CSV table of C-alpha atoms and ligand atoms in Angstrom, one decimal:
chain,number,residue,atom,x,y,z
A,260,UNK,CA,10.5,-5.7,50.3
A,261,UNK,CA,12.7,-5.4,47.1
A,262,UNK,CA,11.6,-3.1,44.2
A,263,UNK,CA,12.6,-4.5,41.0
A,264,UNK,CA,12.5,-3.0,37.7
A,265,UNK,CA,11.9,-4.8,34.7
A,266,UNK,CA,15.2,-5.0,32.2
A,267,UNK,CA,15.5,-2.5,29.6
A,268,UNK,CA,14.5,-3.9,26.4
A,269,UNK,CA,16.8,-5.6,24.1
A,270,UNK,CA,18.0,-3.7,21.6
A,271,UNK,CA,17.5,-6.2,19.2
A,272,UNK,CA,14.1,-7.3,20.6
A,273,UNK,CA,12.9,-3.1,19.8
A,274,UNK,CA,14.4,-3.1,16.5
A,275,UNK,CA,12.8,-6.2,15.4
A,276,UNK,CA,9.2,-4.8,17.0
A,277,UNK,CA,9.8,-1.9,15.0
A,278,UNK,CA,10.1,-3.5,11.8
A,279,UNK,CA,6.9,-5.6,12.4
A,280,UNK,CA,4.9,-2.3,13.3
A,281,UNK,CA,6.5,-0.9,9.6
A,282,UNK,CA,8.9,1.5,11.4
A,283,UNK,CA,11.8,0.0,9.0
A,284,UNK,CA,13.1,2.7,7.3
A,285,UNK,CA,14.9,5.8,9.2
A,286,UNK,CA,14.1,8.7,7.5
A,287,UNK,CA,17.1,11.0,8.2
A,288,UNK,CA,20.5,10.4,8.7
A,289,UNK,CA,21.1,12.1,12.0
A,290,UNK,CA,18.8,11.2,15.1
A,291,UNK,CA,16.9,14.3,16.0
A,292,UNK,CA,16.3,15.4,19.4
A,293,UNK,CA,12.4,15.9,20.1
A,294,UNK,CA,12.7,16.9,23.5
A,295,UNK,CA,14.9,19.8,23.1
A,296,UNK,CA,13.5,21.1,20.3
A,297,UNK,CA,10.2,21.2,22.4
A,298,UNK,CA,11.6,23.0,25.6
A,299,UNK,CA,13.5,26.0,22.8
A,300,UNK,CA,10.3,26.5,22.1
A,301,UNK,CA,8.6,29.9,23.1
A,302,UNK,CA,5.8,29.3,25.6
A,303,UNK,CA,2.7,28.9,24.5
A,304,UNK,CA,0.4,32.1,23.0
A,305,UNK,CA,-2.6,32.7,25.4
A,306,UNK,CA,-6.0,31.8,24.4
A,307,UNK,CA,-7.9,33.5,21.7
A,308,UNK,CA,-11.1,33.9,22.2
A,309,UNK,CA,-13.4,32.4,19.6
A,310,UNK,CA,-15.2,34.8,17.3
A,311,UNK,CA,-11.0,36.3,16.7
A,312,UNK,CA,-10.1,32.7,15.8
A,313,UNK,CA,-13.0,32.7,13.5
A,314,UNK,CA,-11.6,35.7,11.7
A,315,UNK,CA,-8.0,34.9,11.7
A,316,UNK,CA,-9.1,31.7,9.9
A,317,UNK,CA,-11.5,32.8,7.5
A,318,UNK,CA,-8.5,35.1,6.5
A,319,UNK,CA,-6.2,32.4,6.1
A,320,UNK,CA,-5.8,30.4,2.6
A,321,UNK,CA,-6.5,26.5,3.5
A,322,UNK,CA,-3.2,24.4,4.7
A,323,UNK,CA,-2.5,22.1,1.3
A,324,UNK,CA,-2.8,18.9,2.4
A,325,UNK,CA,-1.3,15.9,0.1
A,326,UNK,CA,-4.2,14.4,-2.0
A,327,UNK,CA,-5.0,11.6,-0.2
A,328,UNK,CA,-6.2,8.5,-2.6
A,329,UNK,CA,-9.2,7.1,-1.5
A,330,UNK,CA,-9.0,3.1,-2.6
A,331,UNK,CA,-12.5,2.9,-4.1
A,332,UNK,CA,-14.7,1.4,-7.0
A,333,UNK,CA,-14.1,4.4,-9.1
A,334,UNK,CA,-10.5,4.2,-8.8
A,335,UNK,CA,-10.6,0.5,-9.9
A,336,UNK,CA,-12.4,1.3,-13.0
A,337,UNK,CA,-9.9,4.7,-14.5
A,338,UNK,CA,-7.6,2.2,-13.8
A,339,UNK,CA,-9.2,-0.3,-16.1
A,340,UNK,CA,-9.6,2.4,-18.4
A,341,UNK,CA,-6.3,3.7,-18.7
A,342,UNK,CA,-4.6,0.9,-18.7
A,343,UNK,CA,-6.8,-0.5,-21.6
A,344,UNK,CA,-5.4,2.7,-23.1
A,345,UNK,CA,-1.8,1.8,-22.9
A,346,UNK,CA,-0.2,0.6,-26.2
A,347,UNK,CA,3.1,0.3,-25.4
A,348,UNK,CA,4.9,-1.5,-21.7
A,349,UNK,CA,6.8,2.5,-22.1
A,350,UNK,CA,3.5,3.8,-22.2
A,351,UNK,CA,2.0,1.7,-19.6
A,352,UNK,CA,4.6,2.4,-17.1
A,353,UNK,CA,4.1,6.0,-18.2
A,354,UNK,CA,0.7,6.0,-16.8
A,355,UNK,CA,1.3,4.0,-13.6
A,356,UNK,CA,3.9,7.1,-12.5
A,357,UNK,CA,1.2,9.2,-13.2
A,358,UNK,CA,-1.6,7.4,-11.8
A,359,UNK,CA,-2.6,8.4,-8.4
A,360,UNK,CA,-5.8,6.3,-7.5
A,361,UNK,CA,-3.8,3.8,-5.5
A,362,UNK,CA,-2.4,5.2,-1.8
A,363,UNK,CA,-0.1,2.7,-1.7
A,364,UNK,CA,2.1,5.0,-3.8
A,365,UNK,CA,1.7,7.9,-1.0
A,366,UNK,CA,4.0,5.8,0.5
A,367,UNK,CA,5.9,3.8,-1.6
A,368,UNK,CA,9.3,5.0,-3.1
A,369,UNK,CA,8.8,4.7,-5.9
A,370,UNK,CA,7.1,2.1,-8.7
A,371,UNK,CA,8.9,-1.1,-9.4
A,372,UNK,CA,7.4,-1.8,-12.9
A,373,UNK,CA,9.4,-4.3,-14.3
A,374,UNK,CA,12.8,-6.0,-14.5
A,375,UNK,CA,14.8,-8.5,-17.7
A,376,UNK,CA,13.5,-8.5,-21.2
A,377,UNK,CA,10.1,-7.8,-21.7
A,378,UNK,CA,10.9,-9.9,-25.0
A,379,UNK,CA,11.8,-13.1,-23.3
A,380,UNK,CA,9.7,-15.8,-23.6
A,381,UNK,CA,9.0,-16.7,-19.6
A,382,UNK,CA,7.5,-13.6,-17.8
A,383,UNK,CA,7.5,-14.7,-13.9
A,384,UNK,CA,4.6,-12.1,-11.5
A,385,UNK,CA,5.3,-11.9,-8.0
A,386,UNK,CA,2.8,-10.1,-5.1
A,387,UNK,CA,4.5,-6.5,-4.3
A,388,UNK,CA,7.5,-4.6,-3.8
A,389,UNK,CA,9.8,-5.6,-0.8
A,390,UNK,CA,12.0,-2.5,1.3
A,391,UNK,CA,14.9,-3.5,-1.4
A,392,UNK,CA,12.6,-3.2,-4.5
A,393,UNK,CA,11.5,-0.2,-3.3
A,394,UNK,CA,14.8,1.4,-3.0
A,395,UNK,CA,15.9,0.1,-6.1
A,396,UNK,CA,12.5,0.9,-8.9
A,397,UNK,CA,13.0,-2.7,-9.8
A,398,UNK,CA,10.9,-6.2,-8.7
A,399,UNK,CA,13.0,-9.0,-6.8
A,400,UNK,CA,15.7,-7.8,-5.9
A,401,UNK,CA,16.4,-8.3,-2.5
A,402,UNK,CA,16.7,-11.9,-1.1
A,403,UNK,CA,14.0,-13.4,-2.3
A,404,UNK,CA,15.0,-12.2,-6.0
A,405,UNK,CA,18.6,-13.5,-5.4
A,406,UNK,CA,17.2,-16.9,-5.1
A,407,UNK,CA,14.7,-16.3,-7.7
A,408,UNK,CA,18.0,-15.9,-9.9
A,409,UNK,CA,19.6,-19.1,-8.7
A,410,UNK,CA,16.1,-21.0,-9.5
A,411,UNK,CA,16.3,-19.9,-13.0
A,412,UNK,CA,19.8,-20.3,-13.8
A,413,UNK,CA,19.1,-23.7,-13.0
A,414,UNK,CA,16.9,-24.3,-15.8
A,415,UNK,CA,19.8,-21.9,-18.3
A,416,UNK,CA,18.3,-18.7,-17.8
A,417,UNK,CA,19.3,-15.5,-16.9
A,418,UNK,CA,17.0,-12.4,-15.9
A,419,UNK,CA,18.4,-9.8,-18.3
A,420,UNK,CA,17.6,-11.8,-21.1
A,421,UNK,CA,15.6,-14.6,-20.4
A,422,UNK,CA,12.9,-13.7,-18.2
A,423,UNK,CA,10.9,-10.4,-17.7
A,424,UNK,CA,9.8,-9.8,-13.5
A,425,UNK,CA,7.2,-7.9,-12.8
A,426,UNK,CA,4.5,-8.4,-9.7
A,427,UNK,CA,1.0,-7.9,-9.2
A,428,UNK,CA,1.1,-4.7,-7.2
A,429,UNK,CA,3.8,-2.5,-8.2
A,430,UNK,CA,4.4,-0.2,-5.2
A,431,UNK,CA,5.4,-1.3,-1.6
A,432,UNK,CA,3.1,-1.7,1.2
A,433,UNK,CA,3.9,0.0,3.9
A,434,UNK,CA,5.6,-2.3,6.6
A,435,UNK,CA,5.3,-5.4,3.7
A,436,UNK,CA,1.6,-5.3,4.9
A,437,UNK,CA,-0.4,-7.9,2.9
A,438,UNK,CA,-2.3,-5.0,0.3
A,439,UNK,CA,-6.1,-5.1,0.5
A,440,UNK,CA,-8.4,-6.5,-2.1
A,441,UNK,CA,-9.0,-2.9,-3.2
A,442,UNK,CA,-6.0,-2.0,-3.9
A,443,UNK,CA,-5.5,-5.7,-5.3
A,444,UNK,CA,-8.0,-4.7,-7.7
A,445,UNK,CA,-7.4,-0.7,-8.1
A,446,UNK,CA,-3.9,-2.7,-9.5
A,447,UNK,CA,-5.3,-5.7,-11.3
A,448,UNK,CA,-5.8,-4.1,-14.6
A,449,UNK,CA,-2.1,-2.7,-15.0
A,450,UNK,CA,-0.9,-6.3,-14.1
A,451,UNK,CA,-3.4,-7.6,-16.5
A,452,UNK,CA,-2.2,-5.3,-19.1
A,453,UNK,CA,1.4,-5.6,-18.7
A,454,UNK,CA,1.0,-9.4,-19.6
A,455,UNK,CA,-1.2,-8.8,-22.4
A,456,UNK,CA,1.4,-6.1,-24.0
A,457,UNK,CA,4.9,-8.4,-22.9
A,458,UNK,CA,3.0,-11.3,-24.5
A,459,UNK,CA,5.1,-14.3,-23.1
A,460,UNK,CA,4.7,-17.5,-24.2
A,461,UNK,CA,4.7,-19.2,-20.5
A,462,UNK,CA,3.7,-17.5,-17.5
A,463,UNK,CA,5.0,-18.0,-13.6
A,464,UNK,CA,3.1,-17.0,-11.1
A,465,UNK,CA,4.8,-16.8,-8.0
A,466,UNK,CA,3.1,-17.4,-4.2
A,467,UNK,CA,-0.7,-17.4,-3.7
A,468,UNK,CA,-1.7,-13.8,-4.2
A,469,UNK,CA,-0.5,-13.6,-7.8
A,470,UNK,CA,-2.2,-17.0,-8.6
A,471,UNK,CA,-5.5,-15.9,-7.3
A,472,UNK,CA,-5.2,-12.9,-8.8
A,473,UNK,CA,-4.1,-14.0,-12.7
A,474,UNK,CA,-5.6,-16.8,-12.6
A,475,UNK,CA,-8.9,-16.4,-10.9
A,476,UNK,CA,-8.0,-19.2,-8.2
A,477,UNK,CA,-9.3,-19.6,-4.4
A,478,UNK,CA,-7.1,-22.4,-3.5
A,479,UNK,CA,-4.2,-22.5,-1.5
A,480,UNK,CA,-0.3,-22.0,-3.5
A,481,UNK,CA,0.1,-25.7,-2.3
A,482,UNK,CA,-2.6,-27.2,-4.0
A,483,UNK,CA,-2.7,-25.2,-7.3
A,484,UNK,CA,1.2,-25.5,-7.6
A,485,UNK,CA,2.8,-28.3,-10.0
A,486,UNK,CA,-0.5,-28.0,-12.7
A,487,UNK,CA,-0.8,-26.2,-15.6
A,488,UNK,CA,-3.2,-23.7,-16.2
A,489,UNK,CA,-4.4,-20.5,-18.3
A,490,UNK,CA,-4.3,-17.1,-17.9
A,491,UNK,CA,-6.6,-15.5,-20.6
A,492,UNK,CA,-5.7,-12.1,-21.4
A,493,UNK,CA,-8.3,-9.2,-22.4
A,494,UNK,CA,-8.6,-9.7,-26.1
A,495,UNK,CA,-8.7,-13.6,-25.3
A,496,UNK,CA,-5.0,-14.7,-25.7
A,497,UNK,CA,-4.0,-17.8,-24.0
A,498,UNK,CA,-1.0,-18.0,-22.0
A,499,UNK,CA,0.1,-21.8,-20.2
A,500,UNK,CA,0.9,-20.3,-16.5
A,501,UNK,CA,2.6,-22.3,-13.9
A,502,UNK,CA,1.4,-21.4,-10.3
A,503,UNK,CA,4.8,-22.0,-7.9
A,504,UNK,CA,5.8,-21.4,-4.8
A,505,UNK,CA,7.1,-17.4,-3.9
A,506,UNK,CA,10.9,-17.9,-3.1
A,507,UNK,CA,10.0,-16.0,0.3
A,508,UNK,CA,8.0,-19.0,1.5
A,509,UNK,CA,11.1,-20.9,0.0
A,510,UNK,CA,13.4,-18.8,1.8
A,511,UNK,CA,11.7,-20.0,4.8
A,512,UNK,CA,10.8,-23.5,4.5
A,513,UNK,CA,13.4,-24.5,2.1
A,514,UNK,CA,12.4,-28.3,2.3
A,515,UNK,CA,9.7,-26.9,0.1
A,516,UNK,CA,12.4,-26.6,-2.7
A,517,UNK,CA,12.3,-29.5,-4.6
A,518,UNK,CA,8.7,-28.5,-5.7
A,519,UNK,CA,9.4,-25.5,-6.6
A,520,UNK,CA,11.9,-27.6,-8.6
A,521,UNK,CA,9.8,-29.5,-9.8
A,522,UNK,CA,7.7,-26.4,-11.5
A,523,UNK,CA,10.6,-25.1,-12.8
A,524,UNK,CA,11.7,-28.1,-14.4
A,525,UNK,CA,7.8,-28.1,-16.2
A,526,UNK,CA,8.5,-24.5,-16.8
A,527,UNK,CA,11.8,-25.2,-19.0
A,528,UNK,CA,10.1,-28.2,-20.7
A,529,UNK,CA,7.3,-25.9,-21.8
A,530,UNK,CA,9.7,-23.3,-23.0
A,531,UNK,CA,11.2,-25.7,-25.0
A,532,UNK,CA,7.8,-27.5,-26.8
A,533,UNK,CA,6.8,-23.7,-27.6
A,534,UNK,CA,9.8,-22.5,-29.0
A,535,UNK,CA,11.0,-25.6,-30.3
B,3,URA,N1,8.3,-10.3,-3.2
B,3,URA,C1,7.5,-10.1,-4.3
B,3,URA,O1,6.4,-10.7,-4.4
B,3,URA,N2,8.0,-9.2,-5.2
B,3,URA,C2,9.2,-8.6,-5.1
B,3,URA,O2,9.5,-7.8,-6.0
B,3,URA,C3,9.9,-8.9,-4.0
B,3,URA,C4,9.5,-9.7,-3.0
């Protein structure tokens, strides 16, 4: 009887499962060796018996552990607080690097606050920070942001001075892991905020999370796409939103397009009637 062994993985196959587990970032430069550093190790100390474990330890200040954020009611309400508190989009960013109720930051770069001119007219909110946004400080940049561009310089406008990004949740997920309600709403009233202090005259909200969260929705991006509707900010101002599709999702199903097209082409006739 033959003995066969199964094939070693595909190399491509293991970095792809990697990247779906999160493992998509290599944290050092050099590959380190684990199992030599293990076997330089001396051997092991022999066992100490209890009560001289006891003293050694109550001896011993505490290991510091990193303050791990709990995502919990309280958190969700000092962040309503302070970003109530905010007066400024400088100050408001101010306080999100200094905020530390949400863990999504333990692991997160850094915050992607905001990109363009938070005096343009159009402000467009997407759902979180991708690996590129993370490495960058700055929303849509990678892929999906590319064609983000290309969608708005079809209707004459350019990011730097026609359109201020920012996204619902403004620090990556670990692994681009959908973020939990919580943390949704530990993040909510920054979002909120930011709109209220950028004051555009139309907002885009861009896939399904950012709809349901702005605008209070439960349907699907499919069904709320195409129709206008309102996002009222805290002290009751108005803003017509238009609900598209995320240019992920059109990255990916790019028959899908021509709606998005479509909302785009609403969008620049609405920018238009405003301003005009
Ligand atoms: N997807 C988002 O929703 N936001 C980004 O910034 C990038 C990708």
């Amino acid at each position: 009887m033959t003995h066969q062994t199964d094939p070693l993985p595909d190399l491509a196959d293991l970095l792809r499962f990697y990247a779906e587990a999160g493992v998509d970032d290599a944290i050092g430069e050099e590959p380190v060796d684990r199992f030599a550093e293990t076997a330089a190790q001396p051997a092991p100390a022999p066992a100490r018996r209890p009560e001289t474990v006891a003293r050694q330890e109550a001896a011993a200040p505490p290991p510091t552990l990193p303050a791990l954020a709990v995502p919990d009611e309280a958190q969700a309400a000092k962040a309503r607080e302070m970003a109530r508190e905010a007066r400024t989009l400088d100050e408001l960013r101010e306080m999100l690097e200094r905020f530390d109720g949400c863990n999504l930051k333990l692991t997160a770069k850094q915050t992607a606050f905001s990109d363009g001119n938070p005096q343009a007219p159009l402000m467009l909110v997407g759902e979180a920070p991708g690996r590129d946004e993370d490495t960058a400080g700055k929303p849509f940049v990678g892929r999906s942001g590319q064609l983000l561009d290309r969608m708005l310089s079809a209707i004459g406008i350019a990011r730097a001075d026609g359109a201020y990004i920012a996204n619902v949740i403004p620090w990556r997920p670990p692994g681009n892991r959908t973020p939990t309600p919580l943390e949704t709403e530990i993040c909510r009233p920054f979002i909120e905020r930011q709109i209220e202090l950028a004051n555009p005259k139309v907002l885009v909200t861009l896939g399904g999370p950012s709809a349901k969260v702005l605008l209070h929705a439960t349907d699907g991006v499919l069904k709320l796409r195409g129709k206008w509707r309102t996002h009222v900010t805290a002290s009751g101002v108005e803003i017509p939103t238009m609900p598209t599709l995320h240019p992920a999702y059109l990255l990916r199903n790019p028959a899908h397009k021509k709606l998005a097209w479509r909302d785009f082409l609403e969008v620049a006739a609405k920018l238009d009637a405003v301003s005009g």
